[in-house]
mmCIF file with all atom_site columns, C-alpha atoms in Angstrom:
data_model
loop_
_atom_site.group_PDB
_atom_site.id
_atom_site.type_symbol
_atom_site.label_atom_id
_atom_site.label_alt_id
_atom_site.label_comp_id
_atom_site.label_asym_id
_atom_site.label_entity_id
_atom_site.label_seq_id
_atom_site.pdbx_PDB_ins_code
_atom_site.Cartn_x
_atom_site.Cartn_y
_atom_site.Cartn_z
_atom_site.occupancy
_atom_site.B_iso_or_equiv
_atom_site.pdbx_formal_charge
_atom_site.auth_seq_id
_atom_site.auth_comp_id
_atom_site.auth_asym_id
_atom_site.auth_atom_id
_atom_site.pdbx_PDB_model_num
ATOM 1   C CA . MET N 1 1   ? 0.003  0.002  0.007   1.00 42.00 ? 30  MET N CA 1
ATOM 2   C CA . ASN N 1 2   ? 1.624  3.230  -1.162  1.00 57.00 ? 31  ASN N CA 1
ATOM 3   C CA . ASP N 1 3   ? -1.335 5.540  -0.515  1.00 89.00 ? 32  ASP N CA 1
ATOM 4   C CA . ILE N 1 4   ? -1.432 7.673  2.613   1.00 92.00 ? 33  ILE N CA 1
ATOM 5   C CA . HIS N 1 5   ? -5.231 7.703  2.641   1.00 91.00 ? 34  HIS N CA 1
ATOM 6   C CA . GLY N 1 6   ? -5.494 3.910  2.488   1.00 92.00 ? 35  GLY N CA 1
ATOM 7   C CA . TYR N 1 7   ? -2.781 3.592  5.103   1.00 92.00 ? 36  TYR N CA 1
ATOM 8   C CA . LEU N 1 8   ? -4.614 5.879  7.518   1.00 92.00 ? 37  LEU N CA 1
ATOM 9   C CA . GLU N 1 9   ? -7.947 4.119  6.897   1.00 91.00 ? 38  GLU N CA 1
ATOM 10  C CA . SER N 1 10  ? -6.409 0.707  7.638   1.00 90.00 ? 39  SER N CA 1
ATOM 11  C CA . TRP N 1 11  ? -4.726 1.931  10.847  1.00 90.00 ? 40  TRP N CA 1
ATOM 12  C CA . ARG N 1 12  ? -6.807 0.365  13.603  1.00 86.00 ? 41  ARG N CA 1
ATOM 13  C CA . LYS N 1 13  ? -4.817 0.192  16.870  1.00 88.00 ? 42  LYS N CA 1
ATOM 14  C CA . ASP N 1 14  ? -3.532 3.533  18.089  1.00 89.00 ? 43  ASP N CA 1
ATOM 15  C CA . PRO N 1 15  ? -2.707 3.349  21.805  1.00 88.00 ? 44  PRO N CA 1
ATOM 16  C CA . GLY N 1 16  ? -0.669 6.577  21.727  1.00 89.00 ? 45  GLY N CA 1
ATOM 17  C CA . GLY N 1 17  ? -3.202 8.602  19.743  1.00 92.00 ? 46  GLY N CA 1
ATOM 18  C CA . VAL N 1 18  ? -0.703 9.298  16.955  1.00 95.00 ? 47  VAL N CA 1
ATOM 19  C CA . ARG N 1 19  ? -2.993 8.718  13.957  1.00 95.00 ? 48  ARG N CA 1
ATOM 20  C CA . PRO N 1 20  ? -4.830 12.077 14.317  1.00 96.00 ? 49  PRO N CA 1
ATOM 21  C CA . VAL N 1 21  ? -1.446 13.811 14.526  1.00 97.00 ? 50  VAL N CA 1
ATOM 22  C CA . VAL N 1 22  ? -0.417 12.246 11.208  1.00 96.00 ? 51  VAL N CA 1
ATOM 23  C CA . THR N 1 23  ? -3.670 13.442 9.690   1.00 96.00 ? 52  THR N CA 1
ATOM 24  C CA . ARG N 1 24  ? -3.116 17.001 10.931  1.00 97.00 ? 53  ARG N CA 1
ATOM 25  C CA . LEU N 1 25  ? 0.502  17.011 9.722   1.00 97.00 ? 54  LEU N CA 1
ATOM 26  C CA . PHE N 1 26  ? -0.635 15.751 6.313   1.00 96.00 ? 55  PHE N CA 1
ATOM 27  C CA . GLU N 1 27  ? -3.299 18.484 6.154   1.00 96.00 ? 56  GLU N CA 1
ATOM 28  C CA . GLN N 1 28  ? -0.726 21.099 7.126   1.00 97.00 ? 57  GLN N CA 1
ATOM 29  C CA . LEU N 1 29  ? 1.697  19.888 4.467   1.00 97.00 ? 58  LEU N CA 1
ATOM 30  C CA . GLN N 1 30  ? -1.037 20.011 1.818   1.00 96.00 ? 59  GLN N CA 1
ATOM 31  C CA . LYS N 1 31  ? -1.249 23.797 2.286   1.00 96.00 ? 60  LYS N CA 1
ATOM 32  C CA . TYR N 1 32  ? 2.140  24.048 0.535   1.00 94.00 ? 61  TYR N CA 1
ATOM 33  C CA . GLU N 1 33  ? 0.858  22.088 -2.496  1.00 93.00 ? 62  GLU N CA 1
ATOM 34  C CA . PRO N 1 34  ? 3.803  19.692 -2.510  1.00 94.00 ? 63  PRO N CA 1
ATOM 35  C CA . ASP N 1 35  ? 4.397  16.549 -4.466  1.00 94.00 ? 64  ASP N CA 1
ATOM 36  C CA . PHE N 1 36  ? 4.008  13.685 -2.058  1.00 95.00 ? 65  PHE N CA 1
ATOM 37  C CA . GLU N 1 37  ? 5.752  10.327 -2.025  1.00 95.00 ? 66  GLU N CA 1
ATOM 38  C CA . PHE N 1 38  ? 4.569  7.670  0.402   1.00 96.00 ? 67  PHE N CA 1
ATOM 39  C CA . VAL N 1 39  ? 6.864  4.728  1.036   1.00 94.00 ? 68  VAL N CA 1
ATOM 40  C CA . VAL N 1 40  ? 5.860  1.795  3.235   1.00 94.00 ? 69  VAL N CA 1
ATOM 41  C CA . ARG N 1 41  ? 8.433  -0.604 4.668   1.00 93.00 ? 70  ARG N CA 1
ATOM 42  C CA . GLU N 1 42  ? 6.063  -3.227 6.034   1.00 89.00 ? 71  GLU N CA 1
ATOM 43  C CA . GLY N 1 43  ? 6.545  -3.837 9.777   1.00 87.00 ? 72  GLY N CA 1
ATOM 44  C CA . VAL N 1 44  ? 9.227  -1.138 10.032  1.00 94.00 ? 73  VAL N CA 1
ATOM 45  C CA . SER N 1 45  ? 7.913  2.285  9.025   1.00 95.00 ? 74  SER N CA 1
ATOM 46  C CA . ALA N 1 46  ? 5.997  4.355  6.526   1.00 96.00 ? 75  ALA N CA 1
ATOM 47  C CA . SER N 1 47  ? 7.449  7.601  5.213   1.00 96.00 ? 76  SER N CA 1
ATOM 48  C CA . LEU N 1 48  ? 5.507  10.572 3.904   1.00 96.00 ? 77  LEU N CA 1
ATOM 49  C CA . ARG N 1 49  ? 7.866  12.783 1.904   1.00 96.00 ? 78  ARG N CA 1
ATOM 50  C CA . ALA N 1 50  ? 6.831  16.294 0.892   1.00 96.00 ? 79  ALA N CA 1
ATOM 51  C CA . ARG N 1 51  ? 8.690  17.966 -1.978  1.00 94.00 ? 80  ARG N CA 1
ATOM 52  C CA . VAL N 1 52  ? 8.308  21.460 -3.422  1.00 92.00 ? 81  VAL N CA 1
ATOM 53  C CA . ARG N 1 53  ? 7.152  21.700 -7.015  1.00 84.00 ? 82  ARG N CA 1
ATOM 54  C CA . LYS N 1 54  ? 9.589  24.409 -8.025  1.00 80.00 ? 83  LYS N CA 1
ATOM 55  C CA . PRO N 1 55  ? 11.706 23.079 -10.929 1.00 77.00 ? 84  PRO N CA 1
ATOM 56  C CA . GLY N 1 56  ? 15.469 23.178 -10.482 1.00 76.00 ? 85  GLY N CA 1
ATOM 57  C CA . THR N 1 57  ? 15.391 23.133 -6.702  1.00 78.00 ? 86  THR N CA 1
ATOM 58  C CA . ALA N 1 58  ? 18.632 21.558 -5.479  1.00 77.00 ? 87  ALA N CA 1
ATOM 59  C CA . ARG N 1 59  ? 16.954 19.710 -2.583  1.00 82.00 ? 88  ARG N CA 1
ATOM 60  C CA . PRO N 1 60  ? 13.216 19.650 -3.191  1.00 81.00 ? 89  PRO N CA 1
ATOM 61  C CA . LEU N 1 61  ? 12.398 17.605 -0.076  1.00 89.00 ? 90  LEU N CA 1
ATOM 62  C CA . PHE N 1 62  ? 11.279 19.902 2.731   1.00 93.00 ? 91  PHE N CA 1
ATOM 63  C CA . CYS N 1 63  ? 9.673  17.512 5.218   1.00 97.00 ? 92  CYS N CA 1
ATOM 64  C CA . LEU N 1 64  ? 9.698  13.812 5.912   1.00 97.00 ? 93  LEU N CA 1
ATOM 65  C CA . VAL N 1 65  ? 7.216  12.260 8.338   1.00 98.00 ? 94  VAL N CA 1
ATOM 66  C CA . ASP N 1 66  ? 8.259  8.766  9.419   1.00 96.00 ? 95  ASP N CA 1
ATOM 67  C CA . ILE N 1 67  ? 5.571  6.638  11.026  1.00 96.00 ? 96  ILE N CA 1
ATOM 68  C CA . VAL N 1 68  ? 7.634  4.151  13.011  1.00 96.00 ? 97  VAL N CA 1
ATOM 69  C CA . GLU N 1 69  ? 6.253  0.725  13.860  1.00 91.00 ? 98  GLU N CA 1
ATOM 70  C CA . ASP N 1 70  ? 6.997  -0.218 17.459  1.00 89.00 ? 99  ASP N CA 1
ATOM 71  C CA . ALA N 1 71  ? 5.886  -3.033 19.778  1.00 85.00 ? 100 ALA N CA 1
ATOM 72  C CA . ASP N 1 72  ? 4.252  -0.420 22.016  1.00 84.00 ? 101 ASP N CA 1
ATOM 73  C CA . GLY N 1 73  ? 2.499  1.346  19.152  1.00 88.00 ? 102 GLY N CA 1
ATOM 74  C CA . ARG N 1 74  ? 3.427  3.728  16.383  1.00 94.00 ? 103 ARG N CA 1
ATOM 75  C CA . TRP N 1 75  ? 5.281  6.989  16.916  1.00 96.00 ? 104 TRP N CA 1
ATOM 76  C CA . LEU N 1 76  ? 6.435  9.709  14.561  1.00 97.00 ? 105 LEU N CA 1
ATOM 77  C CA . SER N 1 77  ? 9.722  11.249 13.580  1.00 97.00 ? 106 SER N CA 1
ATOM 78  C CA . VAL N 1 78  ? 9.195  14.526 11.703  1.00 98.00 ? 107 VAL N CA 1
ATOM 79  C CA . CYS N 1 79  ? 12.415 15.396 9.900   1.00 97.00 ? 108 CYS N CA 1
ATOM 80  C CA . PHE N 1 80  ? 13.915 18.280 7.965   1.00 97.00 ? 109 PHE N CA 1
ATOM 81  C CA . TYR N 1 81  ? 17.330 19.090 6.556   1.00 96.00 ? 110 TYR N CA 1
ATOM 82  C CA . ALA N 1 82  ? 19.279 20.501 9.497   1.00 96.00 ? 111 ALA N CA 1
ATOM 83  C CA . ASP N 1 83  ? 20.094 23.725 7.734   1.00 95.00 ? 112 ASP N CA 1
ATOM 84  C CA . THR N 1 84  ? 16.448 24.519 6.928   1.00 96.00 ? 113 THR N CA 1
ATOM 85  C CA . VAL N 1 85  ? 15.003 24.794 10.446  1.00 97.00 ? 114 VAL N CA 1
ATOM 86  C CA . SER N 1 86  ? 15.806 26.328 13.803  1.00 96.00 ? 115 SER N CA 1
ATOM 87  C CA . ASP N 1 87  ? 14.874 24.724 17.120  1.00 96.00 ? 116 ASP N CA 1
ATOM 88  C CA . SER N 1 88  ? 14.466 27.385 19.774  1.00 94.00 ? 117 SER N CA 1
ATOM 89  C CA . ASN N 1 89  ? 12.696 24.887 22.074  1.00 94.00 ? 118 ASN N CA 1
ATOM 90  C CA . GLU N 1 90  ? 15.555 22.425 21.701  1.00 95.00 ? 119 GLU N CA 1
ATOM 91  C CA . SER N 1 91  ? 13.051 19.641 21.267  1.00 96.00 ? 120 SER N CA 1
ATOM 92  C CA . GLY N 1 92  ? 14.564 18.086 18.143  1.00 96.00 ? 121 GLY N CA 1
ATOM 93  C CA . ASN N 1 93  ? 17.476 15.777 17.590  1.00 97.00 ? 122 ASN N CA 1
ATOM 94  C CA . LEU N 1 94  ? 20.328 16.372 15.170  1.00 96.00 ? 123 LEU N CA 1
ATOM 95  C CA . VAL N 1 95  ? 20.800 13.218 13.106  1.00 96.00 ? 124 VAL N CA 1
ATOM 96  C CA . PRO N 1 96  ? 24.155 13.286 11.251  1.00 96.00 ? 125 PRO N CA 1
ATOM 97  C CA . GLU N 1 97  ? 23.687 12.039 7.685   1.00 94.00 ? 126 GLU N CA 1
ATOM 98  C CA . GLY N 1 98  ? 20.259 10.788 8.759   1.00 89.00 ? 127 GLY N CA 1
ATOM 99  C CA . LEU N 1 99  ? 18.076 12.405 6.106   1.00 91.00 ? 128 LEU N CA 1
ATOM 100 C CA . LEU N 1 100 ? 18.848 10.924 2.713   1.00 87.00 ? 129 LEU N CA 1
ATOM 101 C CA . GLY N 1 101 ? 22.561 11.004 3.507   1.00 91.00 ? 130 GLY N CA 1
ATOM 102 C CA . GLU N 1 102 ? 22.572 14.578 4.826   1.00 92.00 ? 131 GLU N CA 1
ATOM 103 C CA . ASP N 1 103 ? 22.336 16.015 8.317   1.00 95.00 ? 132 ASP N CA 1
ATOM 104 C CA . GLY N 1 104 ? 18.756 16.056 9.475   1.00 95.00 ? 133 GLY N CA 1
ATOM 105 C CA . TYR N 1 105 ? 16.828 17.505 12.363  1.00 96.00 ? 134 TYR N CA 1
ATOM 106 C CA . CYS N 1 106 ? 14.085 15.202 13.658  1.00 98.00 ? 135 CYS N CA 1
ATOM 107 C CA . PHE N 1 107 ? 11.290 15.832 16.124  1.00 98.00 ? 136 PHE N CA 1
ATOM 108 C CA . ASP N 1 108 ? 9.738  12.773 17.755  1.00 97.00 ? 137 ASP N CA 1
ATOM 109 C CA . VAL N 1 109 ? 5.998  12.603 18.432  1.00 97.00 ? 138 VAL N CA 1
ATOM 110 C CA . ASP N 1 110 ? 4.427  9.919  20.588  1.00 95.00 ? 139 ASP N CA 1
ATOM 111 C CA . GLY N 1 111 ? 1.000  11.471 21.132  1.00 93.00 ? 140 GLY N CA 1
ATOM 112 C CA . ALA N 1 112 ? -1.179 14.488 20.583  1.00 94.00 ? 141 ALA N CA 1
ATOM 113 C CA . ASP N 1 113 ? 0.037  17.821 21.926  1.00 96.00 ? 142 ASP N CA 1
ATOM 114 C CA . ALA N 1 114 ? -1.494 20.908 20.288  1.00 96.00 ? 143 ALA N CA 1
ATOM 115 C CA . GLU N 1 115 ? 1.331  23.241 21.333  1.00 97.00 ? 144 GLU N CA 1
ATOM 116 C CA . TYR N 1 116 ? 4.024  20.879 20.011  1.00 97.00 ? 145 TYR N CA 1
ATOM 117 C CA . GLU N 1 117 ? 2.100  20.367 16.786  1.00 97.00 ? 146 GLU N CA 1
ATOM 118 C CA . GLY N 1 118 ? 2.011  24.139 16.323  1.00 98.00 ? 147 GLY N CA 1
ATOM 119 C CA . TYR N 1 119 ? 5.760  24.201 16.842  1.00 98.00 ? 148 TYR N CA 1
ATOM 120 C CA . LEU N 1 120 ? 6.125  21.526 14.140  1.00 98.00 ? 149 LEU N CA 1
ATOM 121 C CA . PHE N 1 121 ? 3.829  23.473 11.788  1.00 98.00 ? 150 PHE N CA 1
ATOM 122 C CA . ASP N 1 122 ? 6.179  26.436 12.207  1.00 98.00 ? 151 ASP N CA 1
ATOM 123 C CA . ARG N 1 123 ? 9.163  24.202 11.347  1.00 98.00 ? 152 ARG N CA 1
ATOM 124 C CA . ILE N 1 124 ? 7.319  23.016 8.218   1.00 98.00 ? 153 ILE N CA 1
ATOM 125 C CA . ALA N 1 125 ? 6.799  26.624 7.113   1.00 98.00 ? 154 ALA N CA 1
ATOM 126 C CA . GLN N 1 126 ? 10.414 27.480 7.866   1.00 97.00 ? 155 GLN N CA 1
ATOM 127 C CA . ALA N 1 127 ? 11.776 24.467 5.938   1.00 96.00 ? 156 ALA N CA 1
ATOM 128 C CA . HIS N 1 128 ? 9.495  25.070 2.988   1.00 95.00 ? 157 HIS N CA 1
ATOM 129 C CA . ALA N 1 129 ? 10.591 28.733 2.733   1.00 94.00 ? 158 ALA N CA 1
ATOM 130 C CA . ALA N 1 130 ? 14.280 27.758 3.016   1.00 94.00 ? 159 ALA N CA 1
ATOM 131 C CA . VAL N 1 131 ? 14.030 25.155 0.270   1.00 92.00 ? 160 VAL N CA 1
ATOM 132 C CA . LEU N 1 132 ? 12.126 27.496 -2.053  1.00 89.00 ? 161 LEU N CA 1
ATOM 133 C CA . ALA N 1 133 ? 14.661 30.276 -1.450  1.00 88.00 ? 162 ALA N CA 1
ATOM 134 C CA . GLY N 1 134 ? 17.527 27.911 -2.163  1.00 82.00 ? 163 GLY N CA 1
ATOM 135 C CA . ASN N 1 135 ? 18.896 28.413 1.349   1.00 62.00 ? 164 ASN N CA 1
ATOM 136 C CA . SER N 1 136 ? 19.408 24.723 1.797   1.00 54.00 ? 165 SER N CA 1
#
């Protein structure tokens, strides 16, 4: 299954309440009219990749949402290229060469938190602007 809608519809067990967060992140990303790629690695993770549509962009990817399969339930890792976002709350993790071979900044989500989601929405806007401007 390589369709985010089908994946979300088939998602039954959600002890951490992460599914609605994925839906809200997806809705937020849609505001930027990206090209989406959805890659499922059965039993491991599913990755929603958002790319800008501007031709000639050196690094068109501006956000990657990993839905990680775990024995205790799914959790999220929302990642950006490290040089496209700031983290004034210091809530993210620098992942050397962790985003398609480049340094990434990832924010883990294990449940709903409106304030944290707002913080992530701001990171999405920041990363999108940086990629469009070629500042990445």
